[in-house]
């Protein structure tokens, strides 16, 4: 069976941006920024994107393009080790956790979009009277289950079309639409009364907060960067496996990071001017922000129903562009490793996600376990494993892949990049993982650093291969 490839370079970039641009950019990024020092946090976030995100993206791209396989097959074939295949299997678990709660949130968004669109005919917005109570009833139960299945079906329909006619075609339409609509909404929000107060809340440079809470700010910045760039789940390995050899991986990674960050910043330029223009104090981050604070504000706006329809339409497109990348991970494994045709692979994967997503739709505790407790840790551990693989197993092969398609100037960065992904970034990620588990609070900063370094040294010694240049 001939393996599919992307039809165009822009198709790959838009698909990868679509994977990165999702709910994390629309409902999480603005609030995390505002709560952690405004533009001071944004500066830290941009540094993490530059120092961790872009090299990490290149690392996953190197694995995928080198192997031309899914994460399981890629790590096995390039190393000749079934143990590494098991590490690649972590990506399937991560995709399971991600899409099991993501499809539920996507279902909420589809519901709000549908009800906003129906209200354009003159009826009231169903969530306008008491947005909090409405969200409470809509977020869990049989209605949440039904919309979860609807969103999952939409995701499956796109993935069923394959790489070119499904994922590439879909994201080539969705991503420009998201950018255009967000720019239009941001321009409209700028004309609202007290929009300046919203900008001040969002982008005030609070250096004192940053100095006093640097490590508590660093954690959210790193988590946001990994989540929004789809790092650690194997998504970018899968997408890069459909690439040709004539692409500059560093250039593509930088482009994807810039476009992804731009969407997050634009979302904040819509959300905060809108809330402050209506005298609504920003509420809690996460779903409550999107489905309570913002949704409740639409009822008080001139042409609020139209604005609500456009807004939730943008968020629905962003959610869908991310969910298709999550579904593609198990689909690619079933196609590459077990010889399934795409139709059977999509059907089997959807069946599994329908069940696991049903659990998160019907039980708020399971939803929180997946969405809060597990996902950040799995992504961090996954990216650390992938980067250790690049640095200590691929070694010289990784340098060759980095330089393929890159210009002379970019090619000179290959060796520094390999040292970064092989040593510095895994240590940073292990430290972040340990602090996320609360170890720093219990034993202190320097003991946590020592444990991270010890774990890193043990991993380096265990993983070093003849191809390693480190």
Tab-separated table of C-alpha atoms in Angstrom:
chain	number	residue	atom	x	y	z
A	1	UNK	CA	0.000	0.000	0.000
A	2	UNK	CA	1.462	3.387	-1.032
A	3	UNK	CA	1.739	5.747	1.919
A	4	UNK	CA	0.107	9.135	1.480
A	5	UNK	CA	2.026	12.417	1.548
A	6	UNK	CA	1.050	16.063	1.837
A	7	UNK	CA	0.206	17.622	-1.499
A	8	UNK	CA	1.798	21.002	-0.692
A	9	UNK	CA	4.116	22.557	1.864
A	10	UNK	CA	1.457	25.050	2.939
A	11	UNK	CA	-0.926	22.142	3.424
A	12	UNK	CA	1.450	20.537	5.919
A	13	UNK	CA	2.072	23.823	7.745
A	14	UNK	CA	-1.633	24.604	8.017
A	15	UNK	CA	-2.377	21.065	9.200
A	16	UNK	CA	0.337	21.321	11.870
A	17	UNK	CA	-0.859	24.782	12.893
A	18	UNK	CA	-4.379	23.391	13.020
A	19	UNK	CA	-3.187	20.677	15.379
A	20	UNK	CA	-1.559	23.306	17.585
A	21	UNK	CA	-4.329	25.910	17.364
A	22	UNK	CA	-7.177	24.643	19.463
A	23	UNK	CA	-9.032	25.151	22.687
A	24	UNK	CA	-5.806	25.874	24.554
A	25	UNK	CA	-5.338	29.028	22.482
A	26	UNK	CA	-8.917	30.263	22.665
A	27	UNK	CA	-10.027	29.626	26.237
A	28	UNK	CA	-6.811	28.935	28.157
A	29	UNK	CA	-4.059	31.135	26.771
A	30	UNK	CA	-5.667	34.564	27.470
A	31	UNK	CA	-6.499	33.684	31.083
A	32	UNK	CA	-3.155	32.101	31.879
A	33	UNK	CA	-1.473	35.223	30.480
A	34	UNK	CA	-3.635	37.627	32.474
A	35	UNK	CA	-3.279	35.690	35.741
A	36	UNK	CA	0.513	35.421	35.574
A	37	UNK	CA	1.745	38.940	34.976
A	38	UNK	CA	0.237	39.921	31.633
A	39	UNK	CA	2.844	40.671	29.014
A	40	UNK	CA	5.586	39.638	31.493
A	41	UNK	CA	4.155	36.109	31.339
A	42	UNK	CA	3.831	36.468	27.579
A	43	UNK	CA	7.571	37.185	27.443
A	44	UNK	CA	8.345	34.006	29.431
A	45	UNK	CA	5.935	32.035	27.249
A	46	UNK	CA	7.604	33.289	24.070
A	47	UNK	CA	11.021	32.354	25.464
A	48	UNK	CA	9.751	28.845	26.245
A	49	UNK	CA	8.288	28.588	22.746
A	50	UNK	CA	11.614	29.660	21.233
A	51	UNK	CA	13.900	27.649	23.516
A	52	UNK	CA	11.771	24.521	24.025
A	53	UNK	CA	8.861	24.541	21.609
A	54	UNK	CA	10.647	25.083	18.294
A	55	UNK	CA	13.548	22.663	19.020
A	56	UNK	CA	11.005	20.147	20.302
A	57	UNK	CA	8.931	20.491	17.154
A	58	UNK	CA	12.008	19.913	15.019
A	59	UNK	CA	12.841	16.846	17.117
A	60	UNK	CA	9.451	15.265	16.490
A	61	UNK	CA	9.619	16.230	12.818
A	62	UNK	CA	13.037	14.539	12.508
A	63	UNK	CA	11.679	11.266	13.897
A	64	UNK	CA	8.582	11.264	11.699
A	65	UNK	CA	10.226	12.213	8.412
A	66	UNK	CA	13.184	9.911	8.971
A	67	UNK	CA	11.008	6.850	9.605
A	68	UNK	CA	7.958	7.623	7.426
A	69	UNK	CA	5.887	5.855	10.068
A	70	UNK	CA	3.650	6.430	13.071
A	71	UNK	CA	5.243	6.973	16.539
A	72	UNK	CA	5.229	3.259	17.433
A	73	UNK	CA	6.766	2.097	14.160
A	74	UNK	CA	9.134	5.064	13.947
A	75	UNK	CA	10.771	4.528	17.320
A	76	UNK	CA	10.998	0.765	16.722
A	77	UNK	CA	12.319	0.833	13.153
A	78	UNK	CA	14.951	3.519	13.672
A	79	UNK	CA	16.292	1.882	16.833
A	80	UNK	CA	15.634	-1.795	16.139
A	81	UNK	CA	14.188	-2.066	19.651
A	82	UNK	CA	10.736	-3.218	20.745
A	83	UNK	CA	11.365	-1.347	23.969
A	84	UNK	CA	11.320	1.902	22.048
A	85	UNK	CA	8.158	0.733	20.293
A	86	UNK	CA	6.576	0.559	23.759
A	87	UNK	CA	7.692	4.147	24.403
A	88	UNK	CA	6.075	5.094	21.099
A	89	UNK	CA	2.950	3.386	22.362
A	90	UNK	CA	2.774	6.086	25.026
A	91	UNK	CA	1.528	8.371	22.245
A	92	UNK	CA	-1.550	6.172	21.816
A	93	UNK	CA	-2.310	6.464	25.535
A	94	UNK	CA	-1.807	10.224	25.381
A	95	UNK	CA	-4.102	10.517	22.349
A	96	UNK	CA	-6.685	8.445	24.212
A	97	UNK	CA	-6.581	10.784	27.210
A	98	UNK	CA	-6.564	13.912	25.035
A	99	UNK	CA	-9.422	13.118	22.690
A	100	UNK	CA	-11.545	11.515	25.422
A	101	UNK	CA	-12.033	14.884	27.109
A	102	UNK	CA	-11.358	17.100	24.087
A	103	UNK	CA	-14.301	15.681	22.167
A	104	UNK	CA	-16.563	16.448	25.121
A	105	UNK	CA	-15.450	20.087	25.198
A	106	UNK	CA	-15.768	20.147	21.412
A	107	UNK	CA	-19.330	18.935	21.861
A	108	UNK	CA	-20.068	21.805	24.239
A	109	UNK	CA	-18.790	24.248	21.614
A	110	UNK	CA	-20.856	22.697	18.829
A	111	UNK	CA	-23.932	22.958	21.059
A	112	UNK	CA	-23.336	26.659	21.766
A	113	UNK	CA	-22.683	27.320	18.084
A	114	UNK	CA	-25.855	25.514	16.980
A	115	UNK	CA	-28.030	27.257	19.556
A	116	UNK	CA	-26.534	30.649	18.737
A	117	UNK	CA	-27.139	30.078	15.021
A	118	UNK	CA	-30.740	28.997	15.646
A	119	UNK	CA	-31.318	32.140	17.727
A	120	UNK	CA	-30.446	34.267	14.681
A	121	UNK	CA	-34.021	33.624	13.583
A	122	UNK	CA	-35.246	35.868	16.386
A	123	UNK	CA	-35.438	33.547	19.361
A	124	UNK	CA	-33.565	34.127	22.630
A	125	UNK	CA	-30.120	32.778	23.337
A	126	UNK	CA	-30.766	29.749	25.594
A	127	UNK	CA	-27.696	30.437	27.723
A	128	UNK	CA	-28.290	34.176	28.101
A	129	UNK	CA	-30.473	34.224	31.222
A	130	UNK	CA	-28.203	32.260	33.569
A	131	UNK	CA	-25.037	31.231	31.763
A	132	UNK	CA	-23.607	29.483	34.816
A	133	UNK	CA	-26.628	27.284	35.426
A	134	UNK	CA	-26.959	26.528	31.732
A	135	UNK	CA	-23.344	25.427	31.456
A	136	UNK	CA	-23.716	23.320	34.591
A	137	UNK	CA	-26.581	21.398	33.025
A	138	UNK	CA	-24.961	21.161	29.573
A	139	UNK	CA	-21.460	20.110	30.601
A	140	UNK	CA	-22.343	16.684	32.018
A	141	UNK	CA	-25.048	14.148	31.233
A	142	UNK	CA	-26.831	12.696	28.245
A	143	UNK	CA	-26.834	15.955	26.273
A	144	UNK	CA	-23.063	16.250	26.715
A	145	UNK	CA	-22.772	12.630	25.575
A	146	UNK	CA	-24.844	13.279	22.442
A	147	UNK	CA	-22.812	16.328	21.421
A	148	UNK	CA	-19.572	14.488	22.191
A	149	UNK	CA	-20.628	11.815	19.694
A	150	UNK	CA	-21.588	14.477	17.129
A	151	UNK	CA	-18.198	16.206	17.444
A	152	UNK	CA	-16.397	12.877	17.268
A	153	UNK	CA	-18.362	12.014	14.118
A	154	UNK	CA	-17.304	15.284	12.466
A	155	UNK	CA	-13.688	14.552	13.380
A	156	UNK	CA	-13.922	11.035	11.966
A	157	UNK	CA	-15.470	12.242	8.712
A	158	UNK	CA	-12.446	14.471	8.013
A	159	UNK	CA	-9.843	11.850	8.967
A	160	UNK	CA	-11.671	9.279	6.848
A	161	UNK	CA	-10.848	11.382	3.765
A	162	UNK	CA	-7.150	10.651	4.253
A	163	UNK	CA	-4.139	12.934	4.409
A	164	UNK	CA	-4.747	14.981	1.265
A	165	UNK	CA	-8.507	14.866	0.722
A	166	UNK	CA	-9.375	14.911	4.414
A	167	UNK	CA	-6.873	16.473	6.809
A	168	UNK	CA	-5.041	18.748	4.364
A	169	UNK	CA	-8.179	19.911	2.576
A	170	UNK	CA	-10.036	20.482	5.841
A	171	UNK	CA	-7.295	22.480	7.553
A	172	UNK	CA	-6.559	24.468	4.375
A	173	UNK	CA	-10.134	25.746	4.621
A	174	UNK	CA	-10.416	25.990	8.410
A	175	UNK	CA	-7.178	27.778	9.315
A	176	UNK	CA	-7.564	30.817	7.034
A	177	UNK	CA	-11.173	31.078	8.211
A	178	UNK	CA	-10.041	31.083	11.852
A	179	UNK	CA	-7.473	33.829	11.240
A	180	UNK	CA	-9.820	36.024	9.227
A	181	UNK	CA	-12.685	35.702	11.713
A	182	UNK	CA	-10.436	36.319	14.727
A	183	UNK	CA	-8.953	39.444	13.135
A	184	UNK	CA	-12.465	40.684	12.351
A	185	UNK	CA	-13.647	39.999	15.912
A	186	UNK	CA	-10.550	41.694	17.390
A	187	UNK	CA	-11.143	44.752	15.201
A	188	UNK	CA	-14.778	44.883	16.291
A	189	UNK	CA	-13.868	44.406	19.969
A	190	UNK	CA	-11.458	47.356	19.748
A	191	UNK	CA	-14.407	49.666	18.994
A	192	UNK	CA	-16.298	48.714	22.165
A	193	UNK	CA	-16.415	51.024	25.215
A	194	UNK	CA	-13.636	50.457	27.788
A	195	UNK	CA	-11.738	48.179	25.442
A	196	UNK	CA	-8.545	49.854	26.698
A	197	UNK	CA	-9.199	48.473	30.185
A	198	UNK	CA	-9.345	45.002	28.709
A	199	UNK	CA	-6.024	45.510	26.957
A	200	UNK	CA	-4.481	46.781	30.198
A	201	UNK	CA	-5.691	43.727	32.130
A	202	UNK	CA	-4.445	41.377	29.436
A	203	UNK	CA	-1.106	42.934	28.521
A	204	UNK	CA	0.023	44.935	31.563
A	205	UNK	CA	3.711	44.264	32.203
A	206	UNK	CA	3.797	43.100	35.834
A	207	UNK	CA	7.493	42.456	36.397
A	208	UNK	CA	7.063	42.314	40.190
A	209	UNK	CA	4.692	39.350	39.889
A	210	UNK	CA	7.118	37.635	37.568
A	211	UNK	CA	10.093	38.155	39.905
A	212	UNK	CA	8.201	36.987	42.983
A	213	UNK	CA	6.668	33.930	41.320
A	214	UNK	CA	9.047	33.021	38.523
A	215	UNK	CA	8.977	29.259	39.000
A	216	UNK	CA	5.217	29.183	39.529
A	217	UNK	CA	4.893	31.174	36.284
A	218	UNK	CA	7.402	28.984	34.441
A	219	UNK	CA	5.280	25.868	34.972
A	220	UNK	CA	2.121	27.307	33.350
A	221	UNK	CA	4.223	28.810	30.548
A	222	UNK	CA	5.853	25.455	29.781
A	223	UNK	CA	2.565	23.559	30.056
A	224	UNK	CA	0.823	26.039	27.781
A	225	UNK	CA	3.633	25.833	25.235
A	226	UNK	CA	3.566	22.027	25.077
A	227	UNK	CA	-0.228	21.810	24.974
A	228	UNK	CA	-0.730	24.439	22.294
A	229	UNK	CA	2.072	23.137	20.065
A	230	UNK	CA	0.791	19.535	20.257
A	231	UNK	CA	4.154	18.372	21.582
A	232	UNK	CA	4.645	15.098	23.402
A	233	UNK	CA	1.647	13.251	21.994
A	234	UNK	CA	3.251	12.003	18.779
A	235	UNK	CA	1.009	14.186	16.629
A	236	UNK	CA	3.889	15.970	14.967
A	237	UNK	CA	5.760	12.684	14.430
A	238	UNK	CA	2.688	11.381	12.630
A	239	UNK	CA	2.221	14.502	10.504
A	240	UNK	CA	5.937	14.690	9.626
A	241	UNK	CA	5.850	11.060	8.492
A	242	UNK	CA	3.870	12.260	5.453
A	243	UNK	CA	6.567	14.821	4.513
A	244	UNK	CA	8.971	14.844	1.591
A	245	UNK	CA	12.712	15.456	1.896
A	246	UNK	CA	12.713	18.941	0.357
A	247	UNK	CA	11.257	20.749	3.380
A	248	UNK	CA	13.300	22.758	5.893
A	249	UNK	CA	12.167	21.352	9.214
A	250	UNK	CA	13.505	24.277	11.314
A	251	UNK	CA	11.776	26.811	9.061
A	252	UNK	CA	8.477	24.934	9.191
A	253	UNK	CA	8.709	24.576	12.987
A	254	UNK	CA	9.349	28.300	13.422
A	255	UNK	CA	6.449	29.200	11.132
A	256	UNK	CA	4.087	26.904	13.015
A	257	UNK	CA	5.149	28.343	16.395
A	258	UNK	CA	4.648	31.948	15.224
A	259	UNK	CA	1.202	31.300	13.729
A	260	UNK	CA	0.107	29.346	16.791
A	261	UNK	CA	1.164	32.140	19.165
A	262	UNK	CA	-0.525	34.719	16.950
A	263	UNK	CA	-3.871	32.944	17.346
A	264	UNK	CA	-3.504	32.891	21.138
A	265	UNK	CA	-2.713	36.613	21.264
A	266	UNK	CA	-5.616	37.407	18.917
A	267	UNK	CA	-8.004	35.450	21.124
A	268	UNK	CA	-7.062	37.615	24.091
A	269	UNK	CA	-7.595	40.755	22.006
A	270	UNK	CA	-11.165	39.564	21.439
A	271	UNK	CA	-12.028	38.213	24.880
A	272	UNK	CA	-10.867	40.914	27.287
A	273	UNK	CA	-12.081	44.047	25.476
A	274	UNK	CA	-15.439	42.304	25.119
A	275	UNK	CA	-15.743	41.542	28.833
A	276	UNK	CA	-14.520	44.919	30.072
A	277	UNK	CA	-16.770	46.805	27.668
A	278	UNK	CA	-19.733	45.206	29.451
A	279	UNK	CA	-18.349	45.602	32.952
A	280	UNK	CA	-17.948	41.844	33.352
A	281	UNK	CA	-15.022	40.875	35.556
A	282	UNK	CA	-13.048	37.976	34.122
A	283	UNK	CA	-14.022	34.803	35.886
A	284	UNK	CA	-12.282	31.506	36.358
A	285	UNK	CA	-10.018	30.146	33.627
A	286	UNK	CA	-10.902	27.117	31.547
A	287	UNK	CA	-14.368	26.139	30.409
A	288	UNK	CA	-16.014	28.490	32.899
A	289	UNK	CA	-14.396	31.464	31.199
A	290	UNK	CA	-15.573	30.535	27.738
A	291	UNK	CA	-19.009	29.150	28.516
A	292	UNK	CA	-20.029	31.391	31.417
A	293	UNK	CA	-18.274	34.780	31.376
A	294	UNK	CA	-18.108	35.202	27.600
A	295	UNK	CA	-21.339	33.425	26.701
A	296	UNK	CA	-23.261	35.452	29.257
A	297	UNK	CA	-21.846	38.663	27.853
A	298	UNK	CA	-23.214	38.085	24.355
A	299	UNK	CA	-26.798	38.645	25.460
A	300	UNK	CA	-25.951	42.217	26.456
A	301	UNK	CA	-24.329	43.161	23.158
A	302	UNK	CA	-25.915	44.837	20.150
A	303	UNK	CA	-26.085	42.073	17.535
A	304	UNK	CA	-24.851	39.764	20.293
A	305	UNK	CA	-26.453	36.692	18.760
A	306	UNK	CA	-24.564	37.204	15.497
A	307	UNK	CA	-21.298	37.820	17.345
A	308	UNK	CA	-21.886	34.711	19.467
A	309	UNK	CA	-22.480	32.616	16.362
A	310	UNK	CA	-19.268	33.828	14.729
A	311	UNK	CA	-17.265	33.433	17.939
A	312	UNK	CA	-18.383	29.894	18.698
A	313	UNK	CA	-17.963	29.049	15.024
A	314	UNK	CA	-14.294	30.089	15.252
A	315	UNK	CA	-13.789	28.053	18.424
A	316	UNK	CA	-15.499	25.030	16.850
A	317	UNK	CA	-13.177	25.181	13.835
A	318	UNK	CA	-10.141	25.464	16.129
A	319	UNK	CA	-11.280	22.494	18.199
A	320	UNK	CA	-11.952	20.400	15.109
A	321	UNK	CA	-8.569	21.180	13.540
A	322	UNK	CA	-6.886	19.845	16.698
A	323	UNK	CA	-9.084	16.808	17.221
A	324	UNK	CA	-8.381	15.413	13.750
A	325	UNK	CA	-4.660	15.327	14.564
A	326	UNK	CA	-5.363	13.382	17.758
A	327	UNK	CA	-7.495	10.835	15.932
A	328	UNK	CA	-4.863	10.433	13.214
A	329	UNK	CA	-2.371	8.988	15.740
A	330	UNK	CA	-4.183	5.671	16.412
A	331	UNK	CA	-5.445	5.565	12.830
A	332	UNK	CA	-1.893	5.744	11.480
A	333	UNK	CA	-0.779	3.002	13.901
A	334	UNK	CA	-3.570	0.687	12.755
A	335	UNK	CA	-2.814	1.381	9.089
A	336	UNK	CA	0.987	1.080	9.317
A	337	UNK	CA	1.383	-1.670	11.895
A	338	UNK	CA	-1.676	-3.866	11.413
A	339	UNK	CA	-2.519	-3.383	7.748
A	340	UNK	CA	-5.968	-1.876	8.332
A	341	UNK	CA	-7.462	0.154	5.542
A	342	UNK	CA	-8.276	3.720	6.602
A	343	UNK	CA	-12.026	3.096	6.838
A	344	UNK	CA	-11.629	0.214	9.313
A	345	UNK	CA	-8.952	2.091	11.271
A	346	UNK	CA	-11.167	5.163	11.661
A	347	UNK	CA	-14.190	3.071	12.627
A	348	UNK	CA	-12.294	1.133	15.300
A	349	UNK	CA	-10.657	4.263	16.729
A	350	UNK	CA	-13.973	6.125	16.837
A	351	UNK	CA	-15.572	3.200	18.654
A	352	UNK	CA	-12.935	3.341	21.384
A	353	UNK	CA	-13.104	7.123	21.757
A	354	UNK	CA	-16.896	7.021	21.818
A	355	UNK	CA	-16.726	4.843	24.934
A	356	UNK	CA	-13.909	6.651	26.746
A	357	UNK	CA	-15.391	10.037	25.867
A	358	UNK	CA	-18.756	8.891	27.172
A	359	UNK	CA	-17.135	8.295	30.566
A	360	UNK	CA	-15.826	11.879	30.694
A	361	UNK	CA	-19.140	13.263	29.436
A	362	UNK	CA	-21.130	11.501	32.144
A	363	UNK	CA	-18.749	11.869	35.089
A	364	UNK	CA	-17.155	15.207	35.988
A	365	UNK	CA	-14.518	13.511	38.167
A	366	UNK	CA	-13.281	11.413	35.248
A	367	UNK	CA	-13.263	14.512	33.045
A	368	UNK	CA	-11.080	16.345	35.571
A	369	UNK	CA	-8.758	13.349	35.886
A	370	UNK	CA	-8.183	13.308	32.126
A	371	UNK	CA	-8.187	17.060	31.424
A	372	UNK	CA	-6.266	18.307	34.463
A	373	UNK	CA	-4.302	15.544	36.162
A	374	UNK	CA	-3.093	13.301	33.345
A	375	UNK	CA	-2.685	15.288	30.155
A	376	UNK	CA	0.110	17.728	31.106
A	377	UNK	CA	2.184	14.946	32.674
A	378	UNK	CA	1.792	12.647	29.708
A	379	UNK	CA	2.737	15.395	27.264
A	380	UNK	CA	5.804	16.382	29.282
A	381	UNK	CA	6.980	12.785	29.708
A	382	UNK	CA	6.300	12.028	26.039
A	383	UNK	CA	8.302	14.966	24.726
A	384	UNK	CA	11.211	14.186	27.076
A	385	UNK	CA	11.287	10.605	25.762
A	386	UNK	CA	11.141	11.714	22.121
A	387	UNK	CA	13.991	14.206	22.575
A	388	UNK	CA	16.173	11.684	24.395
A	389	UNK	CA	15.549	9.347	21.476
A	390	UNK	CA	16.622	12.008	18.977
A	391	UNK	CA	19.775	12.917	20.854
A	392	UNK	CA	20.983	9.549	22.095
A	393	UNK	CA	19.583	6.980	19.681
A	394	UNK	CA	19.383	8.750	16.310
A	395	UNK	CA	22.461	10.900	16.883
A	396	UNK	CA	24.189	11.489	13.520
A	397	UNK	CA	21.055	10.407	11.655
A	398	UNK	CA	19.199	13.224	13.405
A	399	UNK	CA	21.807	15.711	12.196
A	400	UNK	CA	21.418	14.426	8.638
A	401	UNK	CA	17.642	14.796	8.824
A	402	UNK	CA	17.881	18.274	10.337
A	403	UNK	CA	20.088	19.458	7.501
A	404	UNK	CA	17.988	17.891	4.716
A	405	UNK	CA	16.134	20.693	2.960
A	406	UNK	CA	17.658	23.377	5.211
A	407	UNK	CA	19.731	26.257	3.870
A	408	UNK	CA	23.440	26.735	4.647
A	409	UNK	CA	22.800	29.128	7.564
A	410	UNK	CA	20.148	26.948	9.192
A	411	UNK	CA	22.257	23.812	8.717
A	412	UNK	CA	24.936	25.331	10.976
A	413	UNK	CA	22.475	25.159	13.868
A	414	UNK	CA	22.249	21.373	13.652
A	415	UNK	CA	24.893	20.489	16.243
A	416	UNK	CA	23.795	23.086	18.854
A	417	UNK	CA	20.221	21.912	18.321
A	418	UNK	CA	21.213	18.284	18.922
A	419	UNK	CA	22.928	19.186	22.203
A	420	UNK	CA	19.843	21.139	23.253
A	421	UNK	CA	17.373	18.348	22.509
A	422	UNK	CA	19.686	15.639	23.820
A	423	UNK	CA	20.693	17.223	27.117
A	424	UNK	CA	19.267	20.608	28.070
A	425	UNK	CA	15.614	20.213	27.150
A	426	UNK	CA	15.107	16.721	28.632
A	427	UNK	CA	16.564	17.983	31.936
A	428	UNK	CA	14.213	20.975	31.820
A	429	UNK	CA	11.233	18.749	31.062
A	430	UNK	CA	12.079	16.269	33.839
A	431	UNK	CA	12.410	19.185	36.272
A	432	UNK	CA	9.050	20.540	35.093
A	433	UNK	CA	7.478	17.109	35.526
A	434	UNK	CA	8.842	16.766	39.069
A	435	UNK	CA	7.660	20.237	40.076
A	436	UNK	CA	4.262	19.466	38.565
A	437	UNK	CA	4.085	16.447	40.869
A	438	UNK	CA	4.717	18.745	43.835
A	439	UNK	CA	8.238	17.498	44.595
A	440	UNK	CA	9.752	20.985	44.787
A	441	UNK	CA	7.270	21.954	47.500
A	442	UNK	CA	8.091	18.875	49.561
A	443	UNK	CA	11.882	18.658	49.246
A	444	UNK	CA	12.960	22.077	47.948
A	445	UNK	CA	14.262	23.556	44.719
A	446	UNK	CA	17.852	22.306	44.637
A	447	UNK	CA	17.063	18.718	45.676
A	448	UNK	CA	14.527	18.650	42.852
A	449	UNK	CA	17.157	19.928	40.435
A	450	UNK	CA	19.559	17.235	41.669
A	451	UNK	CA	16.942	14.520	41.156
A	452	UNK	CA	16.221	15.793	37.643
A	453	UNK	CA	19.930	15.779	36.775
A	454	UNK	CA	20.369	12.301	38.277
A	455	UNK	CA	17.471	10.930	36.280
A	456	UNK	CA	18.836	12.589	33.156
A	457	UNK	CA	22.341	11.181	33.602
A	458	UNK	CA	20.941	7.683	34.146
A	459	UNK	CA	18.872	8.008	30.995
A	460	UNK	CA	21.824	9.319	28.971
A	461	UNK	CA	24.065	6.430	30.039
A	462	UNK	CA	21.369	3.871	29.297
A	463	UNK	CA	20.417	5.256	25.895
A	464	UNK	CA	23.729	6.135	24.289
A	465	UNK	CA	24.152	4.410	20.922
A	466	UNK	CA	27.025	4.103	18.416
A	467	UNK	CA	25.355	6.784	16.302
A	468	UNK	CA	25.326	9.308	19.141
A	469	UNK	CA	27.600	12.316	18.819
A	470	UNK	CA	26.925	13.590	22.342
